[in-house]
XYZ file of C-alpha atoms in Angstrom:
582
model
C -8.009 -24.295 32.290
C -9.903 -25.636 35.298
C -11.845 -28.912 35.244
C -15.040 -27.004 35.987
C -14.474 -24.719 33.017
C -13.748 -27.676 30.763
C -16.979 -29.284 31.897
C -18.845 -26.060 31.239
C -17.567 -25.957 27.698
C -18.457 -29.602 27.200
C -22.000 -29.001 28.369
C -22.344 -26.736 25.383
C -20.562 -29.194 23.151
C -22.511 -32.296 23.982
C -25.644 -31.495 22.024
C -23.838 -31.820 18.739
C -24.139 -35.524 18.330
C -25.456 -38.848 19.456
C -22.070 -39.668 20.915
C -19.647 -37.807 23.104
C -16.549 -39.701 24.085
C -13.332 -38.783 25.734
C -11.185 -36.635 23.450
C -8.159 -38.526 22.227
C -5.997 -38.978 19.203
C -8.074 -41.980 18.104
C -11.238 -41.430 16.120
C -14.467 -42.007 18.047
C -16.510 -45.130 17.523
C -20.123 -45.238 16.465
C -23.176 -45.096 18.745
C -21.768 -45.358 22.251
C -24.185 -42.902 23.848
C -26.275 -45.407 25.852
C -23.573 -47.645 27.283
C -23.695 -45.986 30.712
C -26.443 -44.632 32.944
C -26.669 -42.856 36.301
C -26.669 -45.265 39.239
C -28.576 -42.954 41.580
C -32.245 -43.453 42.352
C -34.267 -40.695 40.618
C -35.193 -37.899 43.009
C -37.115 -35.709 40.538
C -39.801 -37.226 38.361
C -42.166 -36.009 35.679
C -45.654 -37.253 34.888
C -44.765 -38.112 31.301
C -41.465 -39.877 32.096
C -42.142 -43.227 33.810
C -39.262 -45.106 35.404
C -39.422 -47.521 32.482
C -38.566 -44.748 30.003
C -35.124 -45.336 28.516
C -33.956 -41.828 29.529
C -35.670 -41.523 32.912
C -32.489 -41.649 34.985
C -30.685 -39.198 32.726
C -33.605 -36.762 32.844
C -33.920 -37.025 36.631
C -30.202 -36.574 37.144
C -30.029 -33.474 34.969
C -33.147 -32.023 36.557
C -31.694 -32.535 40.043
C -28.572 -30.704 38.937
C -30.767 -27.793 37.708
C -29.338 -28.285 34.233
C -32.698 -28.970 32.582
C -36.156 -28.104 33.840
C -39.644 -29.362 33.210
C -42.755 -27.380 32.402
C -45.251 -25.860 34.854
C -47.743 -28.701 34.256
C -45.279 -31.246 35.676
C -44.246 -32.681 32.326
C -40.821 -32.892 30.745
C -41.937 -33.553 27.144
C -38.977 -35.851 26.387
C -39.732 -36.160 22.684
C -39.884 -32.416 22.014
C -37.139 -31.284 19.715
C -34.534 -28.806 20.956
C -35.127 -25.611 19.035
C -32.475 -23.236 17.764
C -33.567 -20.698 20.385
C -33.191 -23.284 23.157
C -29.760 -24.264 21.897
C -28.747 -20.578 21.801
C -29.770 -20.380 25.451
C -27.706 -23.446 26.289
C -24.635 -22.009 24.541
C -24.851 -18.778 26.508
C -25.421 -20.330 29.925
C -22.876 -23.104 29.494
C -20.023 -21.240 27.816
C -19.841 -17.954 29.683
C -21.095 -15.703 26.887
C -23.002 -12.669 28.105
C -26.696 -12.344 27.254
C -27.901 -8.756 27.491
C -31.253 -7.347 26.550
C -30.964 -5.144 23.481
C -33.294 -2.788 21.682
C -32.421 -4.080 18.231
C -32.320 -7.396 16.412
C -29.879 -8.817 13.901
C -32.590 -11.072 12.462
C -35.897 -10.116 10.884
C -37.800 -12.952 12.623
C -36.553 -12.182 16.149
C -38.158 -9.290 18.034
C -36.223 -7.585 20.862
C -39.156 -8.436 23.150
C -38.860 -12.207 22.526
C -37.539 -14.102 25.547
C -34.768 -15.631 23.470
C -33.605 -12.362 21.853
C -30.688 -11.690 24.296
C -29.400 -15.243 23.875
C -29.603 -15.184 20.084
C -27.776 -11.850 19.919
C -25.070 -13.280 22.169
C -24.479 -16.322 19.924
C -24.998 -14.772 16.498
C -21.325 -15.225 15.644
C -21.561 -18.952 16.432
C -25.079 -19.625 15.146
C -25.559 -17.044 12.429
C -28.783 -17.047 10.485
C -29.882 -17.711 6.940
C -29.958 -15.154 4.157
C -33.349 -14.856 2.445
C -34.094 -13.986 -1.168
C -34.558 -10.290 -0.338
C -31.128 -10.124 1.344
C -32.332 -10.053 4.949
C -31.326 -12.535 7.652
C -33.564 -14.842 9.653
C -32.650 -17.037 12.618
C -35.520 -19.566 12.591
C -35.671 -19.591 16.411
C -38.393 -22.244 16.684
C -36.916 -24.564 14.062
C -35.041 -27.664 15.285
C -31.347 -27.282 15.973
C -29.709 -29.439 13.307
C -26.716 -31.637 13.993
C -24.409 -30.050 11.425
C -25.540 -26.583 12.507
C -24.666 -27.410 16.117
C -21.327 -28.906 15.107
C -20.319 -25.658 13.401
C -21.233 -23.716 16.549
C -19.266 -26.100 18.754
C -16.075 -25.898 16.724
C -16.256 -22.093 16.737
C -16.803 -22.049 20.497
C -13.832 -24.353 21.007
C -11.658 -22.078 18.893
C -10.168 -24.640 16.525
C -8.352 -23.234 13.515
C -10.523 -24.894 10.853
C -8.548 -23.430 7.978
C -5.444 -25.257 9.167
C -6.766 -28.425 10.778
C -9.605 -29.654 8.583
C -9.080 -33.049 6.905
C -12.240 -34.034 5.043
C -10.900 -37.441 4.046
C -11.585 -38.657 7.591
C -15.314 -38.040 7.518
C -15.579 -39.060 3.880
C -14.321 -42.492 4.904
C -16.454 -42.680 8.062
C -19.902 -41.571 6.897
C -22.043 -43.045 4.143
C -24.029 -39.791 4.040
C -20.936 -37.597 3.689
C -22.424 -36.007 0.572
C -25.428 -34.874 2.636
C -23.258 -32.672 4.852
C -23.454 -29.098 3.576
C -20.302 -28.035 1.785
C -19.681 -25.146 4.167
C -19.997 -27.439 7.212
C -17.685 -30.255 6.123
C -14.486 -28.680 7.447
C -16.130 -28.073 10.823
C -17.461 -31.629 11.009
C -14.020 -32.983 10.077
C -12.307 -30.999 12.852
C -14.977 -32.011 15.377
C -14.686 -35.723 14.541
C -10.901 -35.791 14.515
C -10.753 -34.112 17.920
C -13.241 -36.481 19.501
C -16.073 -33.984 19.816
C -18.625 -35.799 17.653
C -19.195 -39.127 15.961
C -22.005 -40.815 14.133
C -24.407 -43.711 14.364
C -23.749 -47.430 14.175
C -25.096 -47.499 10.633
C -22.080 -45.303 9.703
C -24.106 -42.173 9.123
C -23.708 -38.696 10.540
C -27.279 -37.508 9.826
C -26.359 -33.848 9.389
C -29.959 -32.676 8.969
C -31.295 -34.579 11.997
C -32.568 -32.788 15.092
C -32.232 -33.730 18.767
C -34.911 -34.369 21.419
C -34.990 -33.213 25.037
C -34.534 -36.812 26.202
C -31.427 -37.146 24.049
C -30.203 -33.799 25.360
C -30.552 -35.003 28.954
C -28.591 -38.154 28.137
C -25.815 -36.310 26.400
C -25.646 -33.621 29.067
C -25.216 -36.272 31.736
C -22.365 -37.781 29.757
C -20.791 -34.323 29.532
C -20.687 -34.132 33.315
C -19.143 -37.583 33.556
C -16.775 -37.757 30.620
C -14.595 -35.674 28.393
C -11.303 -33.952 29.086
C -10.751 -32.044 25.881
C -9.291 -28.618 26.548
C -7.770 -27.801 23.210
C -7.400 -24.162 22.242
C -6.841 -22.678 18.824
C -5.162 -25.143 16.533
C -5.147 -27.822 19.212
C -2.793 -25.921 21.519
C -3.503 -25.378 25.186
C -4.336 -21.995 26.662
C -4.518 -21.009 30.287
C -7.345 -18.795 31.471
C -8.689 -17.855 34.849
C -12.416 -17.796 34.278
C -15.286 -18.436 36.635
C -17.446 -21.482 35.829
C -20.911 -20.554 34.662
C -24.045 -21.877 36.361
C -25.810 -24.993 35.046
C -27.973 -24.716 31.971
C -31.634 -23.960 32.651
C -34.200 -24.357 29.923
C -36.890 -21.650 29.591
C -40.127 -22.494 31.350
C -42.240 -21.569 28.337
C -42.925 -24.737 26.335
C -41.102 -24.684 23.033
C -43.030 -25.143 19.874
C -42.438 -28.300 17.911
C -42.480 -27.242 14.271
C -42.205 -29.654 11.437
C -38.817 -30.158 9.905
C -38.234 -27.735 7.014
C -38.758 -29.297 3.620
C -35.399 -27.975 2.422
C -32.220 -28.719 4.389
C -31.014 -25.694 6.338
C -27.671 -24.246 5.453
C -24.931 -24.249 8.092
C -24.706 -21.272 10.385
C -21.704 -19.795 8.601
C -21.452 -19.184 4.872
C -18.517 -20.800 3.076
C -17.363 -17.646 1.302
C -17.571 -13.933 2.041
C -17.641 -11.393 -0.743
C -15.530 -8.233 -0.491
C -16.630 -4.899 -1.961
C -14.428 -1.827 -2.357
C -16.234 1.209 -0.965
C -13.588 3.898 -1.394
C -10.276 4.058 -3.251
C -8.478 1.186 -4.916
C -7.136 3.392 -7.721
C -3.759 4.316 -6.344
C -2.554 6.687 -3.656
C -3.897 10.222 -3.629
C -5.826 12.886 -1.763
C -8.823 13.282 -4.042
C -12.377 13.996 -2.887
C -15.502 13.440 -4.964
C -17.594 10.482 -6.135
C -16.120 7.107 -5.258
C -15.432 6.594 -8.968
C -12.628 9.163 -8.747
C -11.871 9.502 -5.008
C -8.425 8.443 -3.805
C -6.956 7.744 -0.385
C -3.587 8.966 0.837
C -3.509 7.122 4.170
C -5.856 6.007 6.938
C -4.445 6.207 10.459
C -7.743 5.910 12.337
C -11.234 4.965 11.157
C -14.729 4.946 12.721
C -18.320 4.618 11.541
C -21.353 6.539 12.759
C -24.864 5.128 13.258
C -25.709 5.752 9.586
C -22.587 3.895 8.416
C -20.804 6.998 7.209
C -17.068 6.316 7.458
C -14.729 8.912 8.996
C -11.008 8.410 8.491
C -7.990 10.352 9.677
C -4.986 11.233 7.544
C -2.310 12.251 10.050
C 0.107 13.415 7.376
C -2.445 15.974 6.170
C -3.807 16.659 9.684
C -7.380 16.225 8.497
C -10.441 13.991 8.716
C -12.207 12.786 5.591
C -15.663 11.255 5.303
C -17.237 8.656 3.062
C -20.863 9.774 2.838
C -22.908 6.623 2.416
C -26.044 8.478 1.322
C -24.503 9.941 -1.834
C -21.415 7.774 -2.386
C -18.999 10.670 -2.149
C -15.771 11.312 -0.277
C -15.367 14.745 1.275
C -12.977 16.519 3.597
C -14.914 16.692 6.852
C -12.436 18.723 8.913
C -8.976 20.097 8.369
C -7.071 21.320 11.406
C -7.461 25.096 11.069
C -8.360 28.087 13.236
C -11.534 26.323 14.403
C -9.160 24.413 16.678
C -7.874 27.610 18.352
C -9.059 28.398 21.878
C -8.281 28.462 25.575
C -9.230 26.951 28.921
C -8.691 27.875 32.563
C -6.538 25.821 34.904
C -5.757 26.825 38.513
C -6.752 30.402 37.824
C -4.559 30.640 34.753
C -5.670 30.767 31.138
C -4.038 28.262 28.808
C -4.175 29.082 25.092
C -3.848 26.547 22.304
C -3.172 27.104 18.630
C -4.114 24.870 15.688
C -0.632 25.291 14.247
C 0.676 23.285 17.193
C -2.006 20.584 17.140
C -1.444 17.071 15.790
C -4.444 14.804 15.200
C -3.935 11.176 16.288
C -7.097 9.094 16.910
C -10.840 9.124 16.210
C -13.693 7.630 18.203
C -17.476 7.788 17.981
C -20.065 7.884 20.744
C -23.242 5.978 19.957
C -24.738 7.371 23.179
C -24.850 10.953 21.902
C -24.032 10.418 18.211
C -20.887 12.542 18.276
C -17.479 12.219 16.608
C -14.376 12.925 18.693
C -10.751 13.559 17.794
C -7.801 12.957 20.148
C -4.519 14.719 19.603
C -1.916 16.884 21.285
C -0.704 20.442 21.262
C 3.020 21.023 21.749
C 2.516 24.605 22.898
C 3.801 25.357 26.384
C 2.451 23.453 28.284
C 2.136 20.289 26.197
C -1.489 19.210 26.284
C -3.688 16.216 25.449
C -6.796 17.514 23.708
C -10.064 15.861 22.705
C -12.333 17.782 20.341
C -15.967 17.181 19.478
C -16.460 17.527 15.729
C -19.661 18.362 13.893
C -20.153 19.551 10.342
C -20.408 23.147 11.569
C -18.288 23.385 14.699
C -15.260 22.242 16.687
C -15.311 22.344 20.484
C -12.841 21.241 23.153
C -14.311 18.380 25.217
C -11.384 17.308 27.389
C -7.820 18.372 28.051
C -4.919 16.925 30.021
C -1.821 18.844 31.033
C 1.440 16.943 31.294
C 5.164 17.354 30.927
C 5.873 14.111 29.081
C 6.678 14.662 25.449
C 5.614 11.205 24.297
C 2.522 11.351 22.132
C 2.368 7.827 20.826
C -1.361 7.452 21.346
C -2.141 3.747 21.334
C -5.942 3.650 21.714
C -8.931 5.963 22.128
C -12.330 4.701 23.269
C -15.571 5.805 24.919
C -16.708 3.429 27.651
C -20.238 2.362 28.606
C -20.579 5.431 30.850
C -19.692 7.742 27.938
C -16.280 8.553 29.410
C -13.136 8.806 27.322
C -10.395 6.221 27.838
C -7.074 6.613 26.048
C -3.502 5.401 26.391
C -0.093 6.521 25.283
C 3.526 5.511 25.648
C 5.546 2.428 24.907
C 8.513 4.051 23.231
C 10.996 5.965 25.374
C 8.609 6.668 28.254
C 6.344 4.650 30.538
C 2.856 3.591 29.486
C -0.162 5.484 30.822
C -3.935 5.095 30.625
C -6.189 8.114 31.134
C -9.904 8.567 31.695
C -12.104 11.642 31.461
C -15.769 12.565 31.474
C -16.932 14.788 28.644
C -16.289 18.391 29.644
C -13.720 17.626 32.334
C -9.961 17.320 32.663
C -8.488 13.876 32.062
C -7.162 11.904 35.011
C -4.499 9.220 35.222
C -6.247 5.847 35.463
C -3.372 3.355 35.303
C 0.384 3.559 34.984
C 3.189 1.176 34.161
C 5.395 3.246 36.447
C 3.567 2.358 39.678
C 2.441 -1.132 38.548
C -1.228 -0.103 38.352
C -1.275 -0.539 34.584
C 0.461 -2.455 31.808
C 3.582 -2.032 29.715
C 2.664 -1.263 26.128
C 4.649 -2.805 23.303
C 7.194 -0.600 21.605
C 5.784 1.813 19.043
C 7.422 3.556 16.134
C 6.193 5.306 13.038
C 7.099 2.362 10.833
C 5.706 -0.556 12.815
C 2.495 0.517 14.502
C 1.447 -2.150 17.020
C -2.155 -1.274 17.841
C -3.846 -1.698 21.200
C -7.495 -1.574 22.168
C -9.478 -1.751 25.382
C -12.826 -2.940 26.688
C -14.313 -1.700 29.949
C -16.563 -4.165 31.736
C -17.921 -3.454 35.214
C -14.913 -2.812 37.454
C -12.401 -4.145 34.938
C -10.378 -2.769 32.063
C -9.162 -5.275 29.457
C -6.174 -4.311 27.300
C -5.251 -6.262 24.183
C -1.784 -5.407 22.869
C -1.080 -6.789 19.390
C 2.638 -6.125 19.810
C 2.954 -8.131 23.015
C 0.189 -10.486 21.828
C -1.224 -10.370 25.347
C -4.663 -9.779 26.835
C -4.382 -8.156 30.285
C -7.108 -7.590 32.839
C -6.840 -4.551 35.111
C -9.201 -4.742 38.064
C -9.675 -1.101 38.978
C -10.685 -1.462 42.633
C -9.057 -2.946 44.519
C -6.288 -2.664 41.936
C -5.110 -5.955 40.489
C -3.313 -6.589 37.195
C -3.194 -10.056 35.663
C -2.495 -11.658 32.293
C -5.542 -13.414 30.868
C -3.818 -15.072 27.912
C -0.738 -14.699 25.705
C -0.258 -15.950 22.161
C 3.196 -17.084 21.127
C 2.363 -18.544 17.726
C 0.396 -15.731 16.109
C 1.298 -12.298 14.786
C -1.461 -9.697 14.773
C -1.708 -6.625 12.555
C -4.730 -4.796 13.925
C -7.333 -4.909 16.673
C -10.716 -3.387 17.436
C -13.245 -3.803 20.236
C -16.854 -4.478 19.251
C -19.853 -5.662 21.284
C -17.723 -6.826 24.202
C -15.271 -8.794 22.040
C -11.876 -8.103 20.528
C -11.372 -8.699 16.810
C -7.771 -9.047 15.661
C -6.422 -9.464 12.166
C -3.462 -11.456 10.938
C -2.954 -11.009 7.228
C -6.477 -11.287 5.824
C -7.776 -13.576 8.585
C -9.814 -12.099 11.450
C -9.986 -13.750 14.865
C -12.477 -13.171 17.663
C -11.216 -13.032 21.249
C -13.533 -12.983 24.253
C -12.658 -11.567 27.667
C -11.885 -15.029 29.000
C -9.071 -15.360 26.467
C -10.883 -17.700 24.074
C -9.642 -17.144 20.520
C -11.533 -18.430 17.490
C -11.421 -17.817 13.760
C -14.073 -15.265 12.816
C -13.270 -14.984 9.100
C -10.588 -17.078 7.415
C -8.696 -15.249 4.712
C -9.111 -18.198 2.354
C -12.895 -17.714 2.510
C -12.793 -14.215 1.030
C -13.856 -13.633 -2.572
C -13.163 -10.277 -4.209
C -15.712 -8.608 -6.434
C -13.036 -6.382 -7.978
C -10.372 -9.106 -8.109
C -7.917 -7.366 -5.755
C -6.993 -9.541 -2.740
C -6.383 -8.237 0.778
C -2.933 -9.119 2.072
C -3.063 -7.170 5.321
C -5.814 -5.400 7.242
C -4.556 -2.055 8.546
C -7.798 -0.771 10.131
C -10.828 -2.728 11.274
C -14.388 -1.771 12.220
C -18.018 -2.895 11.872
C -21.068 -1.332 10.288
C -24.609 -1.361 11.707
C -25.377 -4.648 9.930
C -22.375 -6.429 11.423
C -20.388 -6.368 8.185
C -16.647 -5.842 8.602
C -15.172 -2.586 7.316
C -11.411 -2.678 6.762
C -8.707 -0.441 5.406
C -6.457 -2.188 2.904
C -3.296 -0.089 2.677
C -1.771 -2.153 -0.142
C -4.670 -1.170 -2.404
C -5.286 2.210 -0.704
C -8.920 1.209 -0.287
C -11.630 1.007 2.357
C -13.445 -2.265 1.822
C -16.422 -4.153 3.206
C -16.494 -7.871 4.000
C -20.128 -8.859 3.592
C -21.398 -11.173 6.301
């Protein structure tokens, strides 16, 4: 990891406390934040920050670096609190997360038209909101960013394995107000303190519910530029990435409101426990449709959700797709491979016929752009053919085909990219690995190949030990995460360049899915989040799951998300599709 990248991460980190020292094995001391000051003569001044102000040099230095800005009236407002929306902005601009304007909101008090909406959506997994009495979520964008809330976000951004590293006895001994730290935040605070990311005040308090002012932010940001060399990855191990440093943090020019501190302490940004509901199955293996009270699952080899949170799942052994209908709580057979899959297409003046008796269904995907369900499979008629069908309740139509002579149909992933093109890969057993792309209605084309070094080598696949892959397309790049090789690879499409982003030697993954520009991988019942820079963090720790029906999850075999951001998984041990409620 480069020094610039480390600094960028620390810029995000520094707001968590009134002290930021150099990371080391020793615990930080108390209240060291004002022992140093910039030596330069201020070059940028504000009308409300005289040279006698204790933070004047820090504010000027950070303003000259374009890290913090003043307001249009020439003031800096040093005593204004940093709001949660402002801190979300700082996280995004300092850590490399991508803020994109969206036409939806995950929080009832954030409108898509609000200036901070793209930043809040980008950080919702690090600064999640608060559940209200009616079950909805709010973000409290104008409320002060609290110290314990920020600490939780920092530890998640840094990727520490809280479940393994947390030692509460450290902070219990250090802080007189240990009991005032929310129960769900204590593990995060413990990891942050032990790794030199935060400390407390000289009166031996942590002040978990305290906020931070803009003057304090300037001071701490300056210290972030000057000090700190912590580059720990997950579990304290080092990871190497090749990321581009992000630009300095710039505060929004619209003055932030300065609301009063809530009368009740805010809860930390991540709940301590996550309840698990069984949606379908859980009553033994079977192929039984009907109400969920009697429905049974035989197997789930591929699973997707549509915009209404109906769940479609493929049973390869039966060559059919089943559907959990959310509106009526029933399971039904959506499509069986029958004569609807018969047809023909023309290629080079010749007509190629295909027969459903020769077709084998392999992977499902769903297009949110046109609200269509697609099935990838192959026909072993002569010639052997890749086939992608569009499925509706009333019809089956061929969307894409690909002729080839390679009889290896280990399909490893199937996605639709941002341009509504299909991307799929196969191989990794006795043949080379190939990645294909196709527009809807056209023949598929070879996109990348292991054979000519334009692609990647997929991990070995067999019918017993499926080692899933998934991909994310971003601009001119294709990112491939292989759970078998435990490697994230970046394929720059033009000019072609293939490079390893990160490899993991100490983790074994069971499943992977791509969602909102991130990879989510499972290991046992724990789910990790991996960004495109190779930063891995714990998304849901298995120990934090509570089961409403009393049946634990030992291994996640399929993984997806519903429209509310809840995690939908297939639990093969219990033959059940289940929802982890976030």
